[in-house]
Short mmCIF file of C-alpha atoms in Angstrom, two decimals:
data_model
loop_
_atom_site.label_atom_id
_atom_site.label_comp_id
_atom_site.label_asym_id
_atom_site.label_seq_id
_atom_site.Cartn_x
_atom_site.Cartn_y
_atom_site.Cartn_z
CA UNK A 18 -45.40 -28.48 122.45
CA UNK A 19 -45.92 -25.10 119.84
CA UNK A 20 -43.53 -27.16 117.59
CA UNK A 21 -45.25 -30.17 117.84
CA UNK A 22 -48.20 -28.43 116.95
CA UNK A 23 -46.74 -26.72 114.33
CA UNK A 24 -45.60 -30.12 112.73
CA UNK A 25 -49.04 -31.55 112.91
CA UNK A 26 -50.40 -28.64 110.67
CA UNK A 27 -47.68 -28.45 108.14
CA UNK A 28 -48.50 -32.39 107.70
CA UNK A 29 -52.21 -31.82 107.68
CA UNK A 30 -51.56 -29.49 104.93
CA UNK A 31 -49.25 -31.27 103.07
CA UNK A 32 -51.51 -34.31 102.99
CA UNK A 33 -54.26 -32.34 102.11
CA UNK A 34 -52.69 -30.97 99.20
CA UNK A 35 -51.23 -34.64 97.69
CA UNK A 36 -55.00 -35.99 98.31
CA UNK A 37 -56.25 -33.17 95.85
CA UNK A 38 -53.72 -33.74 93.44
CA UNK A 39 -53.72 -37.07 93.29
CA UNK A 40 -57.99 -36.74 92.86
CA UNK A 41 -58.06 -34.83 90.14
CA UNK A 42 -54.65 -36.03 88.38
CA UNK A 43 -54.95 -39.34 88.60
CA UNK A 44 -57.97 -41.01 90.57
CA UNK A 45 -60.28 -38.93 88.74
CA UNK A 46 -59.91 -40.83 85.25
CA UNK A 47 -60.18 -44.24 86.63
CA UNK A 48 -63.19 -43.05 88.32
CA UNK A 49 -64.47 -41.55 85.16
CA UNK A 50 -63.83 -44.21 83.11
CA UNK A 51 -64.55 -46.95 85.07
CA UNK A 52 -68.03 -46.06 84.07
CA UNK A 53 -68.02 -46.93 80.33
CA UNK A 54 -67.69 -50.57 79.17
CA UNK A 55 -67.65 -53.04 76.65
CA UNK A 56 -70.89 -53.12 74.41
CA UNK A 57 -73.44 -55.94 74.21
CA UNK A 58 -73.57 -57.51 70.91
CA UNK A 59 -77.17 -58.69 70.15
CA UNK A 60 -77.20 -62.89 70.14
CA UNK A 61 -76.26 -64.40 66.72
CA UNK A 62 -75.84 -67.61 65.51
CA UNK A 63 -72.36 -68.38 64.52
CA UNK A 64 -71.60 -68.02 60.87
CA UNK A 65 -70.95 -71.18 58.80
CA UNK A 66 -68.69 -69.08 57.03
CA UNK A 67 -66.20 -68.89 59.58
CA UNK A 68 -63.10 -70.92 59.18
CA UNK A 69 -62.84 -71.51 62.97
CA UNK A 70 -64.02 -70.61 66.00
CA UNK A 71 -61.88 -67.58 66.83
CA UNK A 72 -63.46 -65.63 64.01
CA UNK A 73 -67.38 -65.92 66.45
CA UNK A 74 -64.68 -63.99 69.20
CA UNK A 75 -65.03 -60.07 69.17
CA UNK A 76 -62.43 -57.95 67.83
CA UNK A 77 -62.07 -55.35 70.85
CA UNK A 78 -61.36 -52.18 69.18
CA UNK A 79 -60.63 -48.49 70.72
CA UNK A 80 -61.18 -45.56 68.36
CA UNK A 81 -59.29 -42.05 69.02
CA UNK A 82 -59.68 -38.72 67.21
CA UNK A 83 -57.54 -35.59 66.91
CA UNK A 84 -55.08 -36.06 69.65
CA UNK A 85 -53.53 -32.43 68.27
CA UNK A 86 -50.11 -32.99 69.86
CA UNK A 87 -48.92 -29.23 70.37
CA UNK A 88 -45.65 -27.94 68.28
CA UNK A 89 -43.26 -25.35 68.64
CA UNK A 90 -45.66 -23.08 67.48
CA UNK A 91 -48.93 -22.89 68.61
CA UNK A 92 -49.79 -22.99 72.38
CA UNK A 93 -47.94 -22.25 75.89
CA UNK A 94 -45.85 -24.72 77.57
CA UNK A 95 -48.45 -24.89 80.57
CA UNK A 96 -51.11 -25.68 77.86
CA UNK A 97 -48.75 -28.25 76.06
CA UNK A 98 -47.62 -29.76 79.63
CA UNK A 99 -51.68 -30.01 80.65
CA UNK A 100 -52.95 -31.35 77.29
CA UNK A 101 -50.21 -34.32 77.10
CA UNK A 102 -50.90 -34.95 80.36
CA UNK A 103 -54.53 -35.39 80.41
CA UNK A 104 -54.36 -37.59 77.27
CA UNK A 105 -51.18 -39.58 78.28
CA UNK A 106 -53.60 -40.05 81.91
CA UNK A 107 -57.09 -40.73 79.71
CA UNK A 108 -55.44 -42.96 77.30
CA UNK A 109 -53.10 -45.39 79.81
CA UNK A 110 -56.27 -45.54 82.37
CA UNK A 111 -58.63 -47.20 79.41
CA UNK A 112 -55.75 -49.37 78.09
CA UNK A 113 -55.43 -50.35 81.95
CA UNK A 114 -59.31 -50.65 82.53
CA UNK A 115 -60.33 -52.02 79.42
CA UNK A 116 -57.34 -54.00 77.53
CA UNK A 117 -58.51 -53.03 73.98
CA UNK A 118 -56.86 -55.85 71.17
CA UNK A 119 -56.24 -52.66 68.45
CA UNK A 120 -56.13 -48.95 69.03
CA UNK A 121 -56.99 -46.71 66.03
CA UNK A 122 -56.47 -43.28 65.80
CA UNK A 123 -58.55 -41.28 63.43
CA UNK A 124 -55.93 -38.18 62.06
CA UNK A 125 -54.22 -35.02 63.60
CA UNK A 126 -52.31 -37.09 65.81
CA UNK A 127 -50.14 -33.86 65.33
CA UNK A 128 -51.50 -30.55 65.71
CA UNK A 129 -48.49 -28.90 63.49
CA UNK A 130 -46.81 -32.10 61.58
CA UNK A 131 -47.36 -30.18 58.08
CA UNK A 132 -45.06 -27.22 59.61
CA UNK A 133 -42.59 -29.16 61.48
CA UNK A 134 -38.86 -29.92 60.39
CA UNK A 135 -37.19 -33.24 60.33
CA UNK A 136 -35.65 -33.28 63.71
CA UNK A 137 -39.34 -31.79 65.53
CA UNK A 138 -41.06 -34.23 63.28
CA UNK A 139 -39.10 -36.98 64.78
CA UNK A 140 -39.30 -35.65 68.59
CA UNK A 141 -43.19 -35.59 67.70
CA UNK A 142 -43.04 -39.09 66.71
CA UNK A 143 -41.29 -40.44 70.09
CA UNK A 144 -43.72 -38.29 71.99
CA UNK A 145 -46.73 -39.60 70.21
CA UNK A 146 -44.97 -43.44 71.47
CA UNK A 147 -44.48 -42.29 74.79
CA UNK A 148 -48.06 -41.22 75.32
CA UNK A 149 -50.05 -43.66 74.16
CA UNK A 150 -47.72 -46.56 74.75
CA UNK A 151 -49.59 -50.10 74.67
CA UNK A 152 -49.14 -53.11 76.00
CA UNK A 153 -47.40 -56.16 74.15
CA UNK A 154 -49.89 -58.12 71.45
CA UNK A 155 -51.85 -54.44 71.59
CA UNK A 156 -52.01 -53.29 67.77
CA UNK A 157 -52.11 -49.32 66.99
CA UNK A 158 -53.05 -48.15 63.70
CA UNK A 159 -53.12 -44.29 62.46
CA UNK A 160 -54.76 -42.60 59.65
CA UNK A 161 -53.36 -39.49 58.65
CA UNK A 162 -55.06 -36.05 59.18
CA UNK A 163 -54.69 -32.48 57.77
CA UNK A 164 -52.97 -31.50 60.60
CA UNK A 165 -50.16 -34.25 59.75
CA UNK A 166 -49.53 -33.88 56.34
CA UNK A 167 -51.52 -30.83 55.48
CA UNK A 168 -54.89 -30.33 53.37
CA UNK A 169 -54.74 -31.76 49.76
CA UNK A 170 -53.62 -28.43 48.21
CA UNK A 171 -50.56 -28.60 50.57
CA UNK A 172 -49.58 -31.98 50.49
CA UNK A 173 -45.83 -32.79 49.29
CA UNK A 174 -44.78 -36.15 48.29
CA UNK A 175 -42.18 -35.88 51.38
CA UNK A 176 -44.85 -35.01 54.22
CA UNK A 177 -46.26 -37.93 52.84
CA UNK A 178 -43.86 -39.94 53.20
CA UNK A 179 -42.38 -38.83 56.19
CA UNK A 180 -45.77 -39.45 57.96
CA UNK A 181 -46.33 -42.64 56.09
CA UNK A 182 -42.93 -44.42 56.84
CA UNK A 183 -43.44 -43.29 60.86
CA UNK A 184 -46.84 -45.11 60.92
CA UNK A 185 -47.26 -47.83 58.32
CA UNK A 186 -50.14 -45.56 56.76
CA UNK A 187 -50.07 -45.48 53.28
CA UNK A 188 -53.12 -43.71 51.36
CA UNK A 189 -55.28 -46.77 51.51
CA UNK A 190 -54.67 -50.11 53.79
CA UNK A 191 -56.65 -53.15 54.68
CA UNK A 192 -55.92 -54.55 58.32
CA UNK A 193 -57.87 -57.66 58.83
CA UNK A 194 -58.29 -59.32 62.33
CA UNK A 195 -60.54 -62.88 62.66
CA UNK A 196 -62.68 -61.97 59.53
CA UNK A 197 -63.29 -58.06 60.05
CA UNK A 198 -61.61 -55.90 57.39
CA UNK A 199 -60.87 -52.60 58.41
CA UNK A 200 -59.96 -50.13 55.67
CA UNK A 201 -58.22 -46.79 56.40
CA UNK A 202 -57.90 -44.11 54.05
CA UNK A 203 -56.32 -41.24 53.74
CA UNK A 204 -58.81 -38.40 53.50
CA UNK A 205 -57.10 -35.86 51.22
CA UNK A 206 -56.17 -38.33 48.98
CA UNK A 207 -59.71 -39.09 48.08
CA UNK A 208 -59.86 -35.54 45.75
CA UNK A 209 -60.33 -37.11 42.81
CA UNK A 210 -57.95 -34.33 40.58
CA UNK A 211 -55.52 -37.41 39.31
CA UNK A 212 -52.65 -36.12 41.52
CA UNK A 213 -49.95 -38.74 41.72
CA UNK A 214 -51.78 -39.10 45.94
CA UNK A 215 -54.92 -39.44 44.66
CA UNK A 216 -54.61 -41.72 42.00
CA UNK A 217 -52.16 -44.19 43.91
CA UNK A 218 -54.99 -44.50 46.36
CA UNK A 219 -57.41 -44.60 43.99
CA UNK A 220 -55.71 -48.12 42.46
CA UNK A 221 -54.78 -49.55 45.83
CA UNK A 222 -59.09 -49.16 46.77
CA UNK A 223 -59.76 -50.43 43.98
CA UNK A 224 -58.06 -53.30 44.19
CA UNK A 225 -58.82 -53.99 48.06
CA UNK A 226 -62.71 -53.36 46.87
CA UNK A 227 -61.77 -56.32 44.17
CA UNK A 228 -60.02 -58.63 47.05
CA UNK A 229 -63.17 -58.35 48.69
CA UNK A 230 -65.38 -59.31 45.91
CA UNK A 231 -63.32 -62.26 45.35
CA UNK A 232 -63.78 -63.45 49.39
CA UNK A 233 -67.16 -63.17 48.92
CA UNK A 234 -67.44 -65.07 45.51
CA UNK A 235 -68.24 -62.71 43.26
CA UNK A 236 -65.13 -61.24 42.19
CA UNK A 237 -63.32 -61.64 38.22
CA UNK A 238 -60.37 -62.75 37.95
CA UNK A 239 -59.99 -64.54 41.44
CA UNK A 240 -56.99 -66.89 42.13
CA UNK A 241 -58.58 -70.41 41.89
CA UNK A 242 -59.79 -71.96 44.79
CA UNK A 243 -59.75 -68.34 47.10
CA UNK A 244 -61.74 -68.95 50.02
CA UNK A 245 -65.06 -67.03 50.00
CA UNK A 246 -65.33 -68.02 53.83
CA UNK A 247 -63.50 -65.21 55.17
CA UNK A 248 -65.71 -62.22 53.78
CA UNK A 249 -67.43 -59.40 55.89
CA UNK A 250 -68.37 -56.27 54.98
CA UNK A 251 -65.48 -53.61 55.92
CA UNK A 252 -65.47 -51.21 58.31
CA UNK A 253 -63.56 -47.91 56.88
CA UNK A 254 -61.45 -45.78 59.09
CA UNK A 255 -60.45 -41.86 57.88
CA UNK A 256 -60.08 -38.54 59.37
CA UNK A 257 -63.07 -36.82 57.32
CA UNK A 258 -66.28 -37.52 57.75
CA UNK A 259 -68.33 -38.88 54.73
CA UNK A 260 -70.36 -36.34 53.02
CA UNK A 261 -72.89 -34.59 54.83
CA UNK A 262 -74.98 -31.28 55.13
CA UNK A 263 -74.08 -30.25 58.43
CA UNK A 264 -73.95 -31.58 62.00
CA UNK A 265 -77.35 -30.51 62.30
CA UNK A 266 -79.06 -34.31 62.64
CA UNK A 267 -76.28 -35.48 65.53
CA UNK A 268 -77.79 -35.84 68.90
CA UNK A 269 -75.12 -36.90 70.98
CA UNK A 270 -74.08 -35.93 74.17
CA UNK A 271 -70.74 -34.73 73.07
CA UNK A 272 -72.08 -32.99 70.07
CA UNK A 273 -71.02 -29.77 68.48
CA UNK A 274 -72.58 -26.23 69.56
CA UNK A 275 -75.77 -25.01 68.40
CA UNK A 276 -74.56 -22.28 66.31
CA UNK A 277 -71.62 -24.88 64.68
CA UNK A 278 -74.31 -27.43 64.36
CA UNK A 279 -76.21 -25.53 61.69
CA UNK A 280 -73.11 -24.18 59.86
CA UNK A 281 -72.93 -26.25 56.26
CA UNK A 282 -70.05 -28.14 55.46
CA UNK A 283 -67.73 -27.36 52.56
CA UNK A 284 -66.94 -30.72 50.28
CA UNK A 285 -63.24 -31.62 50.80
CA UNK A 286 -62.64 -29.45 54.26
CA UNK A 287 -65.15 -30.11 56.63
CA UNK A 288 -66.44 -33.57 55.16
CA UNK A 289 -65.48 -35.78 52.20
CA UNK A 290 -66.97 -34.79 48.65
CA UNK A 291 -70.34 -36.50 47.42
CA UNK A 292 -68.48 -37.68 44.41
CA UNK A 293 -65.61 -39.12 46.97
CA UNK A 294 -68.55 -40.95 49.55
CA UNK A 295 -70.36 -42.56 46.74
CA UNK A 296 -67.59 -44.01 45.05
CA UNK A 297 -65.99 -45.42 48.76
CA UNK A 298 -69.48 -46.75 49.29
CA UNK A 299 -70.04 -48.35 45.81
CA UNK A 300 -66.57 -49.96 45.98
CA UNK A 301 -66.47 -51.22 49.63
CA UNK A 302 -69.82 -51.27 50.59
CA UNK A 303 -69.12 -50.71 54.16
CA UNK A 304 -71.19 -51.65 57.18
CA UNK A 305 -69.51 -48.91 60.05
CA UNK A 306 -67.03 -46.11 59.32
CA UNK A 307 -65.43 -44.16 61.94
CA UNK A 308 -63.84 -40.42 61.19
CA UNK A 309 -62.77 -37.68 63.47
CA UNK A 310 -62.08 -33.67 62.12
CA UNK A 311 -65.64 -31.93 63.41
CA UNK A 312 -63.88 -32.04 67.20
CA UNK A 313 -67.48 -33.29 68.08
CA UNK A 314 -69.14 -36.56 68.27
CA UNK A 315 -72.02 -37.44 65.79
CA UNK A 316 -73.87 -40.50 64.53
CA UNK A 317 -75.30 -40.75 61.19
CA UNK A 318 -76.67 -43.63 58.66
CA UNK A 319 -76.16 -43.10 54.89
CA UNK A 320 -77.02 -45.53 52.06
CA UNK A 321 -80.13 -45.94 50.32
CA UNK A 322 -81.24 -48.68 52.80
CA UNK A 323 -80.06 -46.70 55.50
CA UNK A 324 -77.56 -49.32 56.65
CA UNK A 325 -74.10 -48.02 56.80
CA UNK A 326 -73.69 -46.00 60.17
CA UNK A 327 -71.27 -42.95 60.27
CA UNK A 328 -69.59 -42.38 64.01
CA UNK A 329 -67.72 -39.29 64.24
CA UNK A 330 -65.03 -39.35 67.17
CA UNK A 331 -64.83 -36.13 68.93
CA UNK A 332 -61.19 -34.79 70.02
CA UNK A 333 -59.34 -36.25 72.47
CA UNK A 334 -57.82 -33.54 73.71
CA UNK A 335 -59.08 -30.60 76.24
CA UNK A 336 -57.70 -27.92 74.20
CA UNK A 337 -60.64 -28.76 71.87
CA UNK A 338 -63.47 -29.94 74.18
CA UNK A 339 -64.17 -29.71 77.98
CA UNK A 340 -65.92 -33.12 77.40
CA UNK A 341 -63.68 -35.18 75.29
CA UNK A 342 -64.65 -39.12 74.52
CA UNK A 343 -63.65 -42.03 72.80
CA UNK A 344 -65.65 -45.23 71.47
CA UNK A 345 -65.17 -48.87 72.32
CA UNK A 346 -66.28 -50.93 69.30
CA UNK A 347 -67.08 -55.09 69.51
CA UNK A 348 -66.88 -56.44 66.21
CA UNK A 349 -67.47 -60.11 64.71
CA UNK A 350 -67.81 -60.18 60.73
CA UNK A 351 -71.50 -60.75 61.71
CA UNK A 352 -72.44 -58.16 63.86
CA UNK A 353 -71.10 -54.73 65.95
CA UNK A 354 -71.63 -52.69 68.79
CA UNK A 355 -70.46 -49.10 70.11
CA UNK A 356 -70.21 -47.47 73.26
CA UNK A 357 -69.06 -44.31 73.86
CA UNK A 358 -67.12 -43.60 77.20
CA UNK A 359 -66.27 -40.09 78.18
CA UNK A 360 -63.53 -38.67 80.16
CA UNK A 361 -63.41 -35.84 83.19
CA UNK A 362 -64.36 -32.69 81.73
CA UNK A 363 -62.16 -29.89 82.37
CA UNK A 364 -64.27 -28.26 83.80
CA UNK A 365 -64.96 -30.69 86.95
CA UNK A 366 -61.09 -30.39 87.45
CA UNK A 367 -60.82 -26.99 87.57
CA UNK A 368 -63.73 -26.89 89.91
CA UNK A 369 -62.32 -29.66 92.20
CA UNK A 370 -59.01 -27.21 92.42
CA UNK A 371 -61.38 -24.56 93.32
CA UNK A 372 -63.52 -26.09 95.77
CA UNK A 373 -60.68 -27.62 97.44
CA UNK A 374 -58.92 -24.40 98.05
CA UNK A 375 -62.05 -22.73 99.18
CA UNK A 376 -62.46 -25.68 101.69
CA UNK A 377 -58.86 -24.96 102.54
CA UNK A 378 -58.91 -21.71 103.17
CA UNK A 379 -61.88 -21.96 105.18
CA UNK A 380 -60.32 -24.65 107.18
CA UNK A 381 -57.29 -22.48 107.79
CA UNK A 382 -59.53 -19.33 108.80
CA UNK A 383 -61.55 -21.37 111.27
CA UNK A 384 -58.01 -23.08 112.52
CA UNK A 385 -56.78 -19.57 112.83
CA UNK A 386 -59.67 -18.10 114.75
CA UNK A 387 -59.79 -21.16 117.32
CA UNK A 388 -55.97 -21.05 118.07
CA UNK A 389 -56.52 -16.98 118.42
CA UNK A 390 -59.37 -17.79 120.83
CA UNK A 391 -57.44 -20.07 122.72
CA UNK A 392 -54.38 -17.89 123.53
CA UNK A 393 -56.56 -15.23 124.33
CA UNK A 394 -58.73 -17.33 126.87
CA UNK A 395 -55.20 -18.64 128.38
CA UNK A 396 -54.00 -15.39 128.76
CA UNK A 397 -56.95 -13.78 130.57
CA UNK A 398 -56.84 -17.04 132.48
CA UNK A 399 -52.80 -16.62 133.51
CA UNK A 400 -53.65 -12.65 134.57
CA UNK A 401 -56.92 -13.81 136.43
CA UNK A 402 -54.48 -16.31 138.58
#
């Protein structure tokens, strides 16, 4: 019977234990997630334009930021083990909930990729696959980060490479999906010193900005007979955000501090140079563009008639946020719409742990003081007898 009992308990606890783990491991981000979903795009009639149908469907696009996949140098194996983990659980729940058509990720995929050696830069590569592995017909573009390839200053024509030929980026590239042109760039190429970088990307905008013009009907020296049908204005895609002040003007839930708010950003580190912004904007004349770096979510509209709306992705990753989030965009070459969907903060998993060992413990205590009682009670009983 004291065996029996014994059993019992042991399972109790055991149960217990998988129930918590399984909450806050893996429950808890379906739960969270769950939450966010698909924007509404406002009615509109369908374009004329359009060579079919299929262009009036949304593109469903999810847009990541600074995944900062740990190296051999920075960080403890607990802290590399929990980060990969919470992103490899985040990301595979919103492919799962959500079925996005394209992932992009927004730079310092890596958090050491300028540091790392051929065979770590390769091991970095297949982790980077395994995590945020996507379903067949799912598309995944990246745009490169500091973090990757290093800040312009550090850049050598072989982390370029090496980080272009793993991910199809080069410095500038047009993806185009039903009629929406996306553009991503790579940031610290856009420094405007006539490096070899800078310069190659340089030609390759200008001649996407030219492309353009010519769908639209406006271009010189079009190809007879181009269609003009197929033009929208681009989305652009990059790592840095355009040139700003500060973060001082975001009001977002997952913005930066107070105190990092105000601090002012330096041209070519924290944000893209004025000189770099204008001449993206003259040349593409962008409706959306989507960056990462700050760590913090912010939404801002530049332009002269205020139409071109800036949406910084915060970080992915807990190591740089207790409250990370991503965006789901719906896009038609007419029209947009973004929602923001966060994930379990940190902070609600760590209390979850604690709470449910608290509740253990004073489970076990009351256990233990009822099983005390009853001994006692059957022993006075057996003496009374």
């Amino acid at each position: 019977m004291r065996m029996k009992i014994q059993v019992k308990l042991v399972a109790r606890i055991i149960a217990y234990i998988l129930f918590t783990f399984a909450l806050c491991e893996y429950f808890m981000y379906y739960l969270v997630i769950y939450q966010c979903s698909w924007p509404e795009l406002k009615s509109e009639k369908p374009s004329s334009s359009s060579p079919s149908k299929n262009y009036n469907e949304p593109v469903r696009a999810m847009f990541l930021a600074d995944t900062h996949l740990l190296g051999s140098r920075n960080g403890h194996w607990f802290d590399k083990l929990r980060r990969e983990w919470q992103m490899y659980r985040a990301f595979q729940s919103a492919i799962s909930l959500h079925k996005p058509e394209v992932v992009f990720f927004l730079g310092d995929v890596f958090d050491e990729g300028l540091w790392c050696g051929k065979v770590e830069f390769d091991y970095y590569v297949d982790r980077f696959n395994s995590l945020f592995k996507v379903p067949e017909g799912t598309k995944v573009f990246v745009a490169a980060g500091n973090h990757d390839i290093g800040f312009h200053y550090a850049i050598s024509p072989y982390l370029n490479e090496r980080f272009k030929n793993a991910f199809n980026a080069p410095p500038v590239k047009i993806v185009s999906i039903r009629g929406n042109h996306f553009v991503l760039i790579n940031s610290m190429a856009m420094e405007g010193d006539d490096c070899s970088l800078c310069r190659q990307a340089e030609v390759k905008l200008m001649t996407i900005a030219e492309k353009l013009r010519c769908y639209q009907g406006v271009g010189k020296g079009c190809a007879p007979g181009m269609p003009q049908k197929q033009y929208s204005r681009p989305i652009i895609l990059q790592h840095f955000p355009m040139y700003r002040d500060s973060d001082k003007n975001c009001d977002e839930p997952d913005e930066a501090p107070e105190d990092l708010k105000r601090m002012k950003f330096r041209e070519r580190w924290e944000c893209l140079s004025r000189e770099a912004t204008e001449m993206i904007f003259d040349q593409l004349d962008p409706r959306a563009v989507f960056t990462g770096h700050t760590h913090h979510g912010c939404h801002v509209v530049h332009g002269a008639s205020q139409d071109i709306h800036e949406y910084t992705v915060s970080s992915f990753s807990w190591r740089n946020k207790d409250n990370p989030t991503f965006l789901l965009g719906m896009i038609t070459p007419n029209n947009y719409a973004v929602s923001k969907c966060h994930m379990p903060r940190e902070s609600t998993i760590i209390f979850l742990y604690i709470a449910s060992l608290v509740g253990f413990v004073l489970w076990f205590v009351r256990r233990m003081y009822l099983f005390s009682s009853f001994r006692h009670n059957s022993v006075r009983g057996f003496k009374s007898c």
